[in-house]
Amino acid sequence: MTETVYELFIILHLLLFVYWLGGDLGVYYSSNFVINPKLSNETRLNAAKIMLGLDLVPRICMTLMLTVGATLAEIVGLEHPTWELVGLWLLAPFWMTVVLVIHFKEGTPLSKKLAKFDYYFRWFMVAVILASIAQSVATGRLAGANWLNVKITIFAGLIFCGIMIRRHLPAFITGLHKMAAGDTMSDADNATMATGLHGARPWVWLIWAGVFTEALLGVFKPGNTFPLAF
């Protein structure tokens, strides 16, 4: 592939990092208003709409990141078996479609079924990525480019962090539904919402650290001895 194609994919890869972190920061900031009991339910619900809308951005970025990264690796000479590359190219449109349907059909039976599927699919992705890394290390497939092994392992960690975030959010979401129904929020309800959100935040911080570390690894490629094409 030409250097121009490489540069286009580099730009896309960097944009995914930027929008992932930027979207997450917006979600994090707006969530403070959602759990603020001093605000009216209407204000808190509006903040929740902003929060959930912004949350779609990092979700999309995550579904595209592995495919774009694998394509970049292929361009610079870190080749994949044909079957693996085809699977990676199919992954992005498939996973992104699932995420988009879950978001825009929220509350429907289809969305609920896909959300459950997506939860287990993420566990599957973590297992597949870690198995791939183990095979790569055992065979020396990426000898000279161990930074890429580390980068992909971190990506599996990011997916895992997202799963852990989901495990803390049911209480927060229950509170949102109660507000949306027009019910009065008790102190206990507000405390439960805040507890659920605060339980998720350490995993959010780990995602930020992981995304930032991945970006550094991609830029500096520490210890690289592989003859990269670009």
PDB file of C-alpha atoms in Angstrom:
ATOM      1  CA  MET A   1       0.000   0.000   0.000  1.00  0.00           C
ATOM      2  CA  THR A   2       1.114   3.572  -0.605  1.00  0.00           C
ATOM      3  CA  GLU A   3       2.403   6.019   1.971  1.00  0.00           C
ATOM      4  CA  THR A   4      -0.743   8.106   1.441  1.00  0.00           C
ATOM      5  CA  VAL A   5      -2.940   5.195   2.550  1.00  0.00           C
ATOM      6  CA  TYR A   6      -0.689   4.736   5.568  1.00  0.00           C
ATOM      7  CA  GLU A   7      -1.003   8.412   6.484  1.00  0.00           C
ATOM      8  CA  LEU A   8      -4.797   8.288   6.148  1.00  0.00           C
ATOM      9  CA  PHE A   9      -5.017   5.323   8.507  1.00  0.00           C
ATOM     10  CA  ILE A  10      -2.630   7.007  10.948  1.00  0.00           C
ATOM     11  CA  ILE A  11      -4.934  10.041  11.019  1.00  0.00           C
ATOM     12  CA  LEU A  12      -7.985   7.817  11.521  1.00  0.00           C
ATOM     13  CA  HIS A  13      -6.224   5.890  14.299  1.00  0.00           C
ATOM     14  CA  LEU A  14      -5.280   9.097  16.109  1.00  0.00           C
ATOM     15  CA  LEU A  15      -8.797  10.493  15.708  1.00  0.00           C
ATOM     16  CA  LEU A  16     -10.198   7.362  17.342  1.00  0.00           C
ATOM     17  CA  PHE A  17      -7.921   7.938  20.344  1.00  0.00           C
ATOM     18  CA  VAL A  18      -8.889  11.618  20.546  1.00  0.00           C
ATOM     19  CA  TYR A  19     -12.634  11.056  20.267  1.00  0.00           C
ATOM     20  CA  TRP A  20     -12.524   8.105  22.656  1.00  0.00           C
ATOM     21  CA  LEU A  21     -10.851  10.156  25.382  1.00  0.00           C
ATOM     22  CA  GLY A  22     -12.782  13.326  24.562  1.00  0.00           C
ATOM     23  CA  GLY A  23     -16.129  11.544  24.589  1.00  0.00           C
ATOM     24  CA  ASP A  24     -15.298   9.799  27.850  1.00  0.00           C
ATOM     25  CA  LEU A  25     -14.356  13.101  29.477  1.00  0.00           C
ATOM     26  CA  GLY A  26     -17.692  14.573  28.404  1.00  0.00           C
ATOM     27  CA  VAL A  27     -19.566  11.593  29.847  1.00  0.00           C
ATOM     28  CA  TYR A  28     -17.595  11.840  33.082  1.00  0.00           C
ATOM     29  CA  TYR A  29     -18.261  15.565  33.489  1.00  0.00           C
ATOM     30  CA  SER A  30     -21.977  15.441  32.661  1.00  0.00           C
ATOM     31  CA  SER A  31     -22.512  12.494  35.026  1.00  0.00           C
ATOM     32  CA  ASN A  32     -21.780  14.826  37.948  1.00  0.00           C
ATOM     33  CA  PHE A  33     -24.947  16.765  37.149  1.00  0.00           C
ATOM     34  CA  VAL A  34     -27.023  13.594  36.835  1.00  0.00           C
ATOM     35  CA  ILE A  35     -26.275  12.535  40.424  1.00  0.00           C
ATOM     36  CA  ASN A  36     -26.553  16.034  41.917  1.00  0.00           C
ATOM     37  CA  PRO A  37     -29.664  15.950  44.186  1.00  0.00           C
ATOM     38  CA  LYS A  38     -29.687  19.758  44.406  1.00  0.00           C
ATOM     39  CA  LEU A  39     -30.776  19.987  40.779  1.00  0.00           C
ATOM     40  CA  SER A  40     -34.306  19.416  39.523  1.00  0.00           C
ATOM     41  CA  ASN A  41     -35.223  16.087  37.988  1.00  0.00           C
ATOM     42  CA  GLU A  42     -35.675  17.814  34.635  1.00  0.00           C
ATOM     43  CA  THR A  43     -32.156  19.247  34.728  1.00  0.00           C
ATOM     44  CA  ARG A  44     -30.703  15.926  35.789  1.00  0.00           C
ATOM     45  CA  LEU A  45     -32.540  14.105  33.018  1.00  0.00           C
ATOM     46  CA  ASN A  46     -31.285  16.607  30.442  1.00  0.00           C
ATOM     47  CA  ALA A  47     -27.752  16.018  31.715  1.00  0.00           C
ATOM     48  CA  ALA A  48     -28.373  12.272  31.410  1.00  0.00           C
ATOM     49  CA  LYS A  49     -29.430  12.697  27.764  1.00  0.00           C
ATOM     50  CA  ILE A  50     -26.198  14.571  27.070  1.00  0.00           C
ATOM     51  CA  MET A  51     -24.219  11.933  28.942  1.00  0.00           C
ATOM     52  CA  LEU A  52     -25.776   9.006  27.078  1.00  0.00           C
ATOM     53  CA  GLY A  53     -25.443  10.779  23.735  1.00  0.00           C
ATOM     54  CA  LEU A  54     -21.761  11.455  24.309  1.00  0.00           C
ATOM     55  CA  ASP A  55     -21.200   7.896  25.500  1.00  0.00           C
ATOM     56  CA  LEU A  56     -21.978   6.635  22.008  1.00  0.00           C
ATOM     57  CA  VAL A  57     -18.773   8.252  20.688  1.00  0.00           C
ATOM     58  CA  PRO A  58     -16.230   6.213  22.704  1.00  0.00           C
ATOM     59  CA  ARG A  59     -18.337   3.101  22.160  1.00  0.00           C
ATOM     60  CA  ILE A  60     -18.048   3.561  18.391  1.00  0.00           C
ATOM     61  CA  CYS A  61     -14.329   4.299  18.671  1.00  0.00           C
ATOM     62  CA  MET A  62     -13.775   1.058  20.551  1.00  0.00           C
ATOM     63  CA  THR A  63     -15.542  -0.996  17.878  1.00  0.00           C
ATOM     64  CA  LEU A  64     -13.313   0.481  15.161  1.00  0.00           C
ATOM     65  CA  MET A  65      -9.988   0.597  16.995  1.00  0.00           C
ATOM     66  CA  LEU A  66      -8.883  -3.020  16.579  1.00  0.00           C
ATOM     67  CA  THR A  67      -9.709  -3.102  12.869  1.00  0.00           C
ATOM     68  CA  VAL A  68      -7.961   0.186  12.116  1.00  0.00           C
ATOM     69  CA  GLY A  69      -4.939  -0.809  14.202  1.00  0.00           C
ATOM     70  CA  ALA A  70      -4.677  -4.202  12.495  1.00  0.00           C
ATOM     71  CA  THR A  71      -4.872  -2.547   9.076  1.00  0.00           C
ATOM     72  CA  LEU A  72      -2.082  -0.158  10.060  1.00  0.00           C
ATOM     73  CA  ALA A  73       0.033  -3.094  11.209  1.00  0.00           C
ATOM     74  CA  GLU A  74      -0.580  -4.823   7.882  1.00  0.00           C
ATOM     75  CA  ILE A  75       0.437  -1.703   5.959  1.00  0.00           C
ATOM     76  CA  VAL A  76       3.772  -1.376   7.769  1.00  0.00           C
ATOM     77  CA  GLY A  77       4.614  -5.049   7.234  1.00  0.00           C
ATOM     78  CA  LEU A  78       3.272  -6.799  10.349  1.00  0.00           C
ATOM     79  CA  GLU A  79       1.195  -9.239   8.344  1.00  0.00           C
ATOM     80  CA  HIS A  80      -1.801 -11.322   9.414  1.00  0.00           C
ATOM     81  CA  PRO A  81      -3.062 -14.611   7.987  1.00  0.00           C
ATOM     82  CA  THR A  82      -5.719 -13.847   5.367  1.00  0.00           C
ATOM     83  CA  TRP A  83      -8.530 -15.375   7.436  1.00  0.00           C
ATOM     84  CA  GLU A  84      -7.549 -13.270  10.443  1.00  0.00           C
ATOM     85  CA  LEU A  85      -7.374 -10.043   8.459  1.00  0.00           C
ATOM     86  CA  VAL A  86     -10.784 -10.687   6.873  1.00  0.00           C
ATOM     87  CA  GLY A  87     -12.233 -11.363  10.321  1.00  0.00           C
ATOM     88  CA  LEU A  88     -10.779  -8.120  11.644  1.00  0.00           C
ATOM     89  CA  TRP A  89     -12.211  -6.157   8.722  1.00  0.00           C
ATOM     90  CA  LEU A  90     -15.646  -7.674   9.320  1.00  0.00           C
ATOM     91  CA  LEU A  91     -15.416  -6.994  13.053  1.00  0.00           C
ATOM     92  CA  ALA A  92     -15.703  -3.203  12.855  1.00  0.00           C
ATOM     93  CA  PRO A  93     -18.954  -2.917  10.834  1.00  0.00           C
ATOM     94  CA  PHE A  94     -20.536  -5.806  12.743  1.00  0.00           C
ATOM     95  CA  TRP A  95     -19.682  -4.531  16.226  1.00  0.00           C
ATOM     96  CA  MET A  96     -20.444  -0.910  15.392  1.00  0.00           C
ATOM     97  CA  THR A  97     -23.863  -1.902  14.033  1.00  0.00           C
ATOM     98  CA  VAL A  98     -24.649  -3.749  17.268  1.00  0.00           C
ATOM     99  CA  VAL A  99     -23.653  -0.703  19.334  1.00  0.00           C
ATOM    100  CA  LEU A 100     -25.675   1.691  17.161  1.00  0.00           C
ATOM    101  CA  VAL A 101     -28.819  -0.445  17.290  1.00  0.00           C
ATOM    102  CA  ILE A 102     -28.527  -0.776  21.082  1.00  0.00           C
ATOM    103  CA  HIS A 103     -28.279   3.012  21.376  1.00  0.00           C
ATOM    104  CA  PHE A 104     -30.944   4.134  18.928  1.00  0.00           C
ATOM    105  CA  LYS A 105     -33.436   1.357  19.772  1.00  0.00           C
ATOM    106  CA  GLU A 106     -32.931   1.782  23.534  1.00  0.00           C
ATOM    107  CA  GLY A 107     -35.774   0.311  25.564  1.00  0.00           C
ATOM    108  CA  THR A 108     -36.992  -2.033  22.811  1.00  0.00           C
ATOM    109  CA  PRO A 109     -36.842  -5.841  23.041  1.00  0.00           C
ATOM    110  CA  LEU A 110     -34.263  -5.851  20.225  1.00  0.00           C
ATOM    111  CA  SER A 111     -32.016  -3.418  22.075  1.00  0.00           C
ATOM    112  CA  LYS A 112     -32.228  -5.460  25.267  1.00  0.00           C
ATOM    113  CA  LYS A 113     -31.348  -8.678  23.455  1.00  0.00           C
ATOM    114  CA  LEU A 114     -28.440  -7.048  21.654  1.00  0.00           C
ATOM    115  CA  ALA A 115     -27.177  -5.468  24.887  1.00  0.00           C
ATOM    116  CA  LYS A 116     -27.050  -8.926  26.460  1.00  0.00           C
ATOM    117  CA  PHE A 117     -25.336 -10.307  23.363  1.00  0.00           C
ATOM    118  CA  ASP A 118     -22.844  -7.423  23.396  1.00  0.00           C
ATOM    119  CA  TYR A 119     -21.985  -8.117  27.036  1.00  0.00           C
ATOM    120  CA  TYR A 120     -21.004 -11.705  26.313  1.00  0.00           C
ATOM    121  CA  PHE A 121     -19.406 -10.759  22.990  1.00  0.00           C
ATOM    122  CA  ARG A 122     -17.023  -8.471  24.893  1.00  0.00           C
ATOM    123  CA  TRP A 123     -15.991 -11.360  27.120  1.00  0.00           C
ATOM    124  CA  PHE A 124     -15.433 -13.370  23.945  1.00  0.00           C
ATOM    125  CA  MET A 125     -13.282 -10.583  22.483  1.00  0.00           C
ATOM    126  CA  VAL A 126     -11.140 -10.413  25.629  1.00  0.00           C
ATOM    127  CA  ALA A 127     -10.552 -14.172  25.487  1.00  0.00           C
ATOM    128  CA  VAL A 128      -9.764 -14.180  21.755  1.00  0.00           C
ATOM    129  CA  ILE A 129      -7.349 -11.253  22.014  1.00  0.00           C
ATOM    130  CA  LEU A 130      -5.472 -12.773  24.946  1.00  0.00           C
ATOM    131  CA  ALA A 131      -5.299 -16.147  23.166  1.00  0.00           C
ATOM    132  CA  SER A 132      -3.942 -14.408  20.069  1.00  0.00           C
ATOM    133  CA  ILE A 133      -1.284 -12.633  22.132  1.00  0.00           C
ATOM    134  CA  ALA A 134      -0.285 -15.898  23.834  1.00  0.00           C
ATOM    135  CA  GLN A 135       0.071 -17.559  20.429  1.00  0.00           C
ATOM    136  CA  SER A 136       2.055 -14.598  19.112  1.00  0.00           C
ATOM    137  CA  VAL A 137       4.488 -14.701  22.024  1.00  0.00           C
ATOM    138  CA  ALA A 138       4.865 -18.497  21.862  1.00  0.00           C
ATOM    139  CA  THR A 139       5.643 -18.506  18.133  1.00  0.00           C
ATOM    140  CA  GLY A 140       7.634 -15.273  18.053  1.00  0.00           C
ATOM    141  CA  ARG A 141       5.314 -13.957  15.377  1.00  0.00           C
ATOM    142  CA  LEU A 142       5.829 -10.354  16.475  1.00  0.00           C
ATOM    143  CA  ALA A 143       9.464 -10.737  17.485  1.00  0.00           C
ATOM    144  CA  GLY A 144      11.005  -7.302  17.276  1.00  0.00           C
ATOM    145  CA  ALA A 145       7.653  -5.606  17.778  1.00  0.00           C
ATOM    146  CA  ASN A 146       6.745  -6.573  21.330  1.00  0.00           C
ATOM    147  CA  TRP A 147       5.343  -3.076  21.838  1.00  0.00           C
ATOM    148  CA  LEU A 148       2.442  -4.196  19.624  1.00  0.00           C
ATOM    149  CA  ASN A 149       1.817  -7.253  21.809  1.00  0.00           C
ATOM    150  CA  VAL A 150       1.619  -4.933  24.808  1.00  0.00           C
ATOM    151  CA  LYS A 151      -0.658  -2.517  22.964  1.00  0.00           C
ATOM    152  CA  ILE A 152      -3.115  -5.240  21.964  1.00  0.00           C
ATOM    153  CA  THR A 153      -3.073  -6.687  25.484  1.00  0.00           C
ATOM    154  CA  ILE A 154      -3.981  -3.253  26.845  1.00  0.00           C
ATOM    155  CA  PHE A 155      -6.885  -3.115  24.390  1.00  0.00           C
ATOM    156  CA  ALA A 156      -8.212  -6.363  25.855  1.00  0.00           C
ATOM    157  CA  GLY A 157      -7.897  -4.658  29.238  1.00  0.00           C
ATOM    158  CA  LEU A 158      -9.950  -1.715  27.982  1.00  0.00           C
ATOM    159  CA  ILE A 159     -12.763  -4.037  26.954  1.00  0.00           C
ATOM    160  CA  PHE A 160     -12.574  -5.702  30.373  1.00  0.00           C
ATOM    161  CA  CYS A 161     -12.804  -2.297  32.090  1.00  0.00           C
ATOM    162  CA  GLY A 162     -15.935  -1.553  30.071  1.00  0.00           C
ATOM    163  CA  ILE A 163     -17.467  -4.813  31.274  1.00  0.00           C
ATOM    164  CA  MET A 164     -16.680  -3.881  34.873  1.00  0.00           C
ATOM    165  CA  ILE A 165     -18.285  -0.468  34.379  1.00  0.00           C
ATOM    166  CA  ARG A 166     -21.483  -2.189  33.285  1.00  0.00           C
ATOM    167  CA  ARG A 167     -21.538  -4.227  36.474  1.00  0.00           C
ATOM    168  CA  HIS A 168     -21.670  -1.051  38.572  1.00  0.00           C
ATOM    169  CA  LEU A 169     -24.295   0.870  36.603  1.00  0.00           C
ATOM    170  CA  PRO A 170     -27.630  -0.935  37.235  1.00  0.00           C
ATOM    171  CA  ALA A 171     -28.349   1.128  40.382  1.00  0.00           C
ATOM    172  CA  PHE A 172     -27.529   4.321  38.496  1.00  0.00           C
ATOM    173  CA  ILE A 173     -29.801   3.354  35.602  1.00  0.00           C
ATOM    174  CA  THR A 174     -32.635   2.403  37.968  1.00  0.00           C
ATOM    175  CA  GLY A 175     -32.472   5.916  39.394  1.00  0.00           C
ATOM    176  CA  LEU A 176     -32.650   7.402  35.904  1.00  0.00           C
ATOM    177  CA  HIS A 177     -35.762   5.393  35.121  1.00  0.00           C
ATOM    178  CA  LYS A 178     -37.356   6.542  38.367  1.00  0.00           C
ATOM    179  CA  MET A 179     -36.669  10.184  37.520  1.00  0.00           C
ATOM    180  CA  ALA A 180     -37.963   9.704  33.978  1.00  0.00           C
ATOM    181  CA  ALA A 181     -41.201   8.301  35.422  1.00  0.00           C
ATOM    182  CA  GLY A 182     -41.622  11.509  37.431  1.00  0.00           C
ATOM    183  CA  ASP A 183     -41.213   9.823  40.803  1.00  0.00           C
ATOM    184  CA  THR A 184     -39.741  11.649  43.775  1.00  0.00           C
ATOM    185  CA  MET A 185     -36.117  10.762  44.412  1.00  0.00           C
ATOM    186  CA  SER A 186     -35.438   9.943  48.051  1.00  0.00           C
ATOM    187  CA  ASP A 187     -32.078  10.459  49.731  1.00  0.00           C
ATOM    188  CA  ALA A 188     -31.574   6.703  49.547  1.00  0.00           C
ATOM    189  CA  ASP A 189     -32.283   6.715  45.796  1.00  0.00           C
ATOM    190  CA  ASN A 190     -29.780   9.509  45.233  1.00  0.00           C
ATOM    191  CA  ALA A 191     -27.174   7.779  47.370  1.00  0.00           C
ATOM    192  CA  THR A 192     -27.638   4.511  45.478  1.00  0.00           C
ATOM    193  CA  MET A 193     -27.218   6.277  42.141  1.00  0.00           C
ATOM    194  CA  ALA A 194     -24.059   7.992  43.328  1.00  0.00           C
ATOM    195  CA  THR A 195     -22.640   4.762  44.744  1.00  0.00           C
ATOM    196  CA  GLY A 196     -23.158   2.952  41.449  1.00  0.00           C
ATOM    197  CA  LEU A 197     -21.523   5.734  39.468  1.00  0.00           C
ATOM    198  CA  HIS A 198     -18.603   6.127  41.858  1.00  0.00           C
ATOM    199  CA  GLY A 199     -18.012   2.378  41.733  1.00  0.00           C
ATOM    200  CA  ALA A 200     -17.613   2.602  37.960  1.00  0.00           C
ATOM    201  CA  ARG A 201     -15.221   5.542  37.969  1.00  0.00           C
ATOM    202  CA  PRO A 202     -11.968   3.710  38.850  1.00  0.00           C
ATOM    203  CA  TRP A 203     -12.543   1.575  35.765  1.00  0.00           C
ATOM    204  CA  VAL A 204     -13.061   4.739  33.720  1.00  0.00           C
ATOM    205  CA  TRP A 205      -9.730   6.084  34.984  1.00  0.00           C
ATOM    206  CA  LEU A 206      -8.056   2.828  33.960  1.00  0.00           C
ATOM    207  CA  ILE A 207      -9.537   3.201  30.475  1.00  0.00           C
ATOM    208  CA  TRP A 208      -8.102   6.720  30.192  1.00  0.00           C
ATOM    209  CA  ALA A 209      -4.687   5.490  31.303  1.00  0.00           C
ATOM    210  CA  GLY A 210      -4.879   2.549  28.913  1.00  0.00           C
ATOM    211  CA  VAL A 211      -5.884   4.631  25.894  1.00  0.00           C
ATOM    212  CA  PHE A 212      -3.117   7.147  26.631  1.00  0.00           C
ATOM    213  CA  THR A 213      -0.542   4.359  27.042  1.00  0.00           C
ATOM    214  CA  GLU A 214      -1.649   2.751  23.777  1.00  0.00           C
ATOM    215  CA  ALA A 215      -1.161   6.059  21.990  1.00  0.00           C
ATOM    216  CA  LEU A 216       2.355   6.406  23.425  1.00  0.00           C
ATOM    217  CA  LEU A 217       3.266   2.862  22.387  1.00  0.00           C
ATOM    218  CA  GLY A 218       2.004   3.478  18.870  1.00  0.00           C
ATOM    219  CA  VAL A 219       3.984   6.697  18.504  1.00  0.00           C
ATOM    220  CA  PHE A 220       7.298   5.676  20.104  1.00  0.00           C
ATOM    221  CA  LYS A 221       7.305   1.885  19.485  1.00  0.00           C
ATOM    222  CA  PRO A 222       9.797   1.197  22.303  1.00  0.00           C
ATOM    223  CA  GLY A 223      12.321  -1.563  21.631  1.00  0.00           C
ATOM    224  CA  ASN A 224      11.197  -2.032  18.030  1.00  0.00           C
ATOM    225  CA  THR A 225      13.646  -3.915  15.795  1.00  0.00           C
ATOM    226  CA  PHE A 226      11.127  -5.006  13.159  1.00  0.00           C
ATOM    227  CA  PRO A 227      11.809  -3.457   9.719  1.00  0.00           C
ATOM    228  CA  LEU A 228       8.645  -1.382   9.378  1.00  0.00           C
ATOM    229  CA  ALA A 229       7.687  -0.195   5.894  1.00  0.00           C
ATOM    230  CA  PHE A 230       6.837   3.308   7.155  1.00  0.00           C
TER     231      PHE A 230
END
